[in-house]
């Protein structure tokens, strides 16, 4: 029997990524979560192996793989460490991808190879204290002054913020033009006035250094404008279409991990003289978990496959992200339930999965925003 | 001199719950004992130049194991696949591989893993050497140029043996000797960028169906029986000295302790 959407290349890819993650990431996954530590020792290996340039073309230092490969890689990495899956998803889909899709040849040459080889880490800086789902409500500004933009921004909850070198800053270049006055400026760490704030002490995804990034009168060269002035929201939406597939794949990976742990524990743990798996109450949970995971996988792969066909993907990506994130919530919750009291302890991995899953319903568009997107697509 | 290494690999069955391995893509993988052999050949290529050819015999799913080898850095991959080959034992496998190796062309080193993780015979490497009438060294952990060919080191208990062998030579590689490299994503993309795996049928090897498969095999699996290990727990009574005496007595009767 062959799996839908998947060909031999994807199977080889999945096996290879899984083997790497089991060997290099599994032994430290719990520790980096507890210590809230970004594992450079593994990230550097991943950089050499192409994980930071999954879809970038080979001539720019990337692996040149398709969107379905990207989804499988994020799924597999997140199955072992969701925080590292998050780092890769954001770096590949909302930092590197917009540079490839909207950048000039000179911008490609300047940033893409460094990002694709993982020698520089990318970040996407849209959210502000008072502008999250309401992206058009940002107040950051980038005003022209000679050969530079003078950037003032207060960006919060920046994934990879603590390690990012190349940041896509959404700012108003024409404050009078409303939504059409928002642009994307690429700011590099080290620019005077570029400040990385304290790391957030998060519930989950703790190995990812999420921080605020602030720019105070930072002078960024004029040729760091990505795309055209005023194109910011369009770039953001295009990036988020790809990003949603990544976050959906991440949620799928977490759910898959929780299912595996739930099954393992149900087979091992004895209560009332038999393994948990013999109790019908537990069987019902396992059946629901497996079904949720399967359905999420089909939706995620379909969205990725649709993008690879060059077809419009907003709806498929939004549905996949909504469903997979909600499924991750349900499945990790059930996995904790199967573990009973032990599932509430850091001694068991499901406790981490439960915390990690929660944010997939929030970031890169909340479940509610996704429902709005889907409804708009359905109702016209 | 450019070195041409050939590495024979196997796509093994991951799990055979009822004793019969189903060779589906999801139930197959590159034999873990072949990875160090592949790594040894790739390191030799990196150090001294040359090319690496990977070769396997088996069902079409073996193409995926070959693609992994290409992604690791092999230059050429050959899959010998033919329905007539089904049921081939190790001797027939060795004959088919030897015929293919002759067809591939001149070579300097022929690598195998020490054994396969599914059928676990450890025979195909040495048998192929015998069919090819070339010297064989098993369990090699270091390869260097020798006086008239290759200098090959292997471990025997706590002793290092160093062999001088004229080229071309056949080796199996010790499973712990070479840590297989992780597969890179660009490597996978390149492995599938062009139809890199060559598919050969029996016609390509000038072999006939009666020479191979079950018909050509002098051995066959007569019976397959799952080994069941029962574990029991017995509590020893009395004070510690009595418990120790009872334990020693029991271990002696089991034959695990001399009396």
PDB file of C-alpha atoms in Angstrom, chain A residues 107-208:
ATOM      1  CA  UNK A 107      19.451  40.655  -1.907  1.00  0.00           C
ATOM      2  CA  UNK A 108      19.431  36.953  -2.818  1.00  0.00           C
ATOM      3  CA  UNK A 109      23.193  37.004  -3.167  1.00  0.00           C
ATOM      4  CA  UNK A 110      23.664  38.928   0.078  1.00  0.00           C
ATOM      5  CA  UNK A 111      21.403  36.992   2.442  1.00  0.00           C
ATOM      6  CA  UNK A 112      20.088  33.735   0.964  1.00  0.00           C
ATOM      7  CA  UNK A 113      23.277  31.598   1.051  1.00  0.00           C
ATOM      8  CA  UNK A 114      24.080  32.623   4.643  1.00  0.00           C
ATOM      9  CA  UNK A 115      20.532  31.807   5.737  1.00  0.00           C
ATOM     10  CA  UNK A 116      20.270  28.614   3.667  1.00  0.00           C
ATOM     11  CA  UNK A 117      23.469  27.201   5.163  1.00  0.00           C
ATOM     12  CA  UNK A 118      22.345  28.113   8.675  1.00  0.00           C
ATOM     13  CA  UNK A 119      25.296  30.463   9.133  1.00  0.00           C
ATOM     14  CA  UNK A 120      22.795  33.201   9.938  1.00  0.00           C
ATOM     15  CA  UNK A 121      19.399  32.729  11.561  1.00  0.00           C
ATOM     16  CA  UNK A 122      16.312  34.521  10.304  1.00  0.00           C
ATOM     17  CA  UNK A 123      13.327  36.015  12.120  1.00  0.00           C
ATOM     18  CA  UNK A 124       9.982  37.533  11.195  1.00  0.00           C
ATOM     19  CA  UNK A 125       9.110  40.648  13.180  1.00  0.00           C
ATOM     20  CA  UNK A 126       5.479  41.575  12.758  1.00  0.00           C
ATOM     21  CA  UNK A 127       3.772  41.294  16.151  1.00  0.00           C
ATOM     22  CA  UNK A 128       3.781  44.327  18.461  1.00  0.00           C
ATOM     23  CA  UNK A 129       2.355  44.755  21.957  1.00  0.00           C
ATOM     24  CA  UNK A 130      -0.868  46.113  20.465  1.00  0.00           C
ATOM     25  CA  UNK A 131      -0.889  44.436  17.054  1.00  0.00           C
ATOM     26  CA  UNK A 132      -1.061  40.659  16.711  1.00  0.00           C
ATOM     27  CA  UNK A 133      -4.002  39.270  14.771  1.00  0.00           C
ATOM     28  CA  UNK A 134      -4.620  42.882  13.690  1.00  0.00           C
ATOM     29  CA  UNK A 135      -1.431  43.032  11.615  1.00  0.00           C
ATOM     30  CA  UNK A 136      -2.393  46.295   9.935  1.00  0.00           C
ATOM     31  CA  UNK A 137      -2.416  47.942  13.353  1.00  0.00           C
ATOM     32  CA  UNK A 138       1.367  48.055  13.713  1.00  0.00           C
ATOM     33  CA  UNK A 139       2.979  51.323  14.751  1.00  0.00           C
ATOM     34  CA  UNK A 140       6.642  50.653  13.837  1.00  0.00           C
ATOM     35  CA  UNK A 141       8.019  53.197  11.390  1.00  0.00           C
ATOM     36  CA  UNK A 142      10.801  53.255   8.810  1.00  0.00           C
ATOM     37  CA  UNK A 143      11.180  56.743   7.424  1.00  0.00           C
ATOM     38  CA  UNK A 144      13.467  57.628   4.519  1.00  0.00           C
ATOM     39  CA  UNK A 145      16.467  59.794   5.325  1.00  0.00           C
ATOM     40  CA  UNK A 146      19.043  60.082   2.556  1.00  0.00           C
ATOM     41  CA  UNK A 147      20.454  56.642   1.765  1.00  0.00           C
ATOM     42  CA  UNK A 148      18.834  55.070   4.810  1.00  0.00           C
ATOM     43  CA  UNK A 149      15.625  54.173   6.535  1.00  0.00           C
ATOM     44  CA  UNK A 150      15.381  55.367  10.102  1.00  0.00           C
ATOM     45  CA  UNK A 151      13.628  52.489  11.837  1.00  0.00           C
ATOM     46  CA  UNK A 152      11.795  52.616  15.152  1.00  0.00           C
ATOM     47  CA  UNK A 153      10.053  49.425  16.179  1.00  0.00           C
ATOM     48  CA  UNK A 154       9.021  47.439  19.219  1.00  0.00           C
ATOM     49  CA  UNK A 155       8.485  43.854  18.088  1.00  0.00           C
ATOM     50  CA  UNK A 156       7.459  41.184  20.586  1.00  0.00           C
ATOM     51  CA  UNK A 157       7.247  37.382  20.687  1.00  0.00           C
ATOM     52  CA  UNK A 158       9.862  37.108  17.964  1.00  0.00           C
ATOM     53  CA  UNK A 159      10.568  33.413  17.374  1.00  0.00           C
ATOM     54  CA  UNK A 160      14.355  32.877  17.098  1.00  0.00           C
ATOM     55  CA  UNK A 161      14.666  36.447  18.448  1.00  0.00           C
ATOM     56  CA  UNK A 162      17.573  35.667  20.751  1.00  0.00           C
ATOM     57  CA  UNK A 163      19.663  34.090  17.977  1.00  0.00           C
ATOM     58  CA  UNK A 164      18.455  35.897  14.855  1.00  0.00           C
ATOM     59  CA  UNK A 165      20.904  37.792  12.667  1.00  0.00           C
ATOM     60  CA  UNK A 166      18.637  38.776   9.781  1.00  0.00           C
ATOM     61  CA  UNK A 167      15.228  40.144  10.743  1.00  0.00           C
ATOM     62  CA  UNK A 168      12.285  41.048   8.553  1.00  0.00           C
ATOM     63  CA  UNK A 169      10.822  44.163  10.194  1.00  0.00           C
ATOM     64  CA  UNK A 170       7.284  45.177   9.293  1.00  0.00           C
ATOM     65  CA  UNK A 171       7.068  48.955   9.560  1.00  0.00           C
ATOM     66  CA  UNK A 172       5.174  51.930   8.184  1.00  0.00           C
ATOM     67  CA  UNK A 173       7.224  53.625   5.475  1.00  0.00           C
ATOM     68  CA  UNK A 174       4.305  55.910   4.645  1.00  0.00           C
ATOM     69  CA  UNK A 175       2.356  56.512   7.867  1.00  0.00           C
ATOM     70  CA  UNK A 176      -0.389  58.403   6.007  1.00  0.00           C
ATOM     71  CA  UNK A 177      -1.143  55.509   3.642  1.00  0.00           C
ATOM     72  CA  UNK A 178      -2.713  53.129   6.178  1.00  0.00           C
ATOM     73  CA  UNK A 179      -2.518  49.444   5.193  1.00  0.00           C
ATOM     74  CA  UNK A 180      -0.776  50.385   1.959  1.00  0.00           C
ATOM     75  CA  UNK A 181       1.986  52.193   3.797  1.00  0.00           C
ATOM     76  CA  UNK A 182       3.439  49.078   5.447  1.00  0.00           C
ATOM     77  CA  UNK A 183       6.734  47.696   4.100  1.00  0.00           C
ATOM     78  CA  UNK A 184       9.301  45.064   5.012  1.00  0.00           C
ATOM     79  CA  UNK A 185      12.797  46.248   5.942  1.00  0.00           C
ATOM     80  CA  UNK A 186      15.573  43.711   6.476  1.00  0.00           C
ATOM     81  CA  UNK A 187      17.531  44.715   9.563  1.00  0.00           C
ATOM     82  CA  UNK A 188      20.706  42.945  10.611  1.00  0.00           C
ATOM     83  CA  UNK A 189      21.725  42.334  14.191  1.00  0.00           C
ATOM     84  CA  UNK A 190      24.572  44.638  15.055  1.00  0.00           C
ATOM     85  CA  UNK A 191      23.055  47.666  13.384  1.00  0.00           C
ATOM     86  CA  UNK A 192      23.325  50.569  15.882  1.00  0.00           C
ATOM     87  CA  UNK A 193      20.045  50.880  17.767  1.00  0.00           C
ATOM     88  CA  UNK A 194      19.103  47.201  17.174  1.00  0.00           C
ATOM     89  CA  UNK A 195      18.360  45.736  20.611  1.00  0.00           C
ATOM     90  CA  UNK A 196      17.435  42.164  21.537  1.00  0.00           C
ATOM     91  CA  UNK A 197      15.165  42.168  24.568  1.00  0.00           C
ATOM     92  CA  UNK A 198      14.979  39.606  27.358  1.00  0.00           C
ATOM     93  CA  UNK A 199      13.990  36.075  26.412  1.00  0.00           C
ATOM     94  CA  UNK A 200      10.387  35.187  27.162  1.00  0.00           C
ATOM     95  CA  UNK A 201       9.900  32.596  29.920  1.00  0.00           C
ATOM     96  CA  UNK A 202       7.428  30.487  27.986  1.00  0.00           C
ATOM     97  CA  UNK A 203       5.082  27.632  28.833  1.00  0.00           C
ATOM     98  CA  UNK A 204       6.310  25.494  25.924  1.00  0.00           C
ATOM     99  CA  UNK A 205       8.764  25.675  23.009  1.00  0.00           C
ATOM    100  CA  UNK A 206      11.280  26.615  25.650  1.00  0.00           C
ATOM    101  CA  UNK A 207      14.377  25.698  23.658  1.00  0.00           C
ATOM    102  CA  UNK A 208      13.480  28.429  21.202  1.00  0.00           C
TER     103      UNK A 208
END
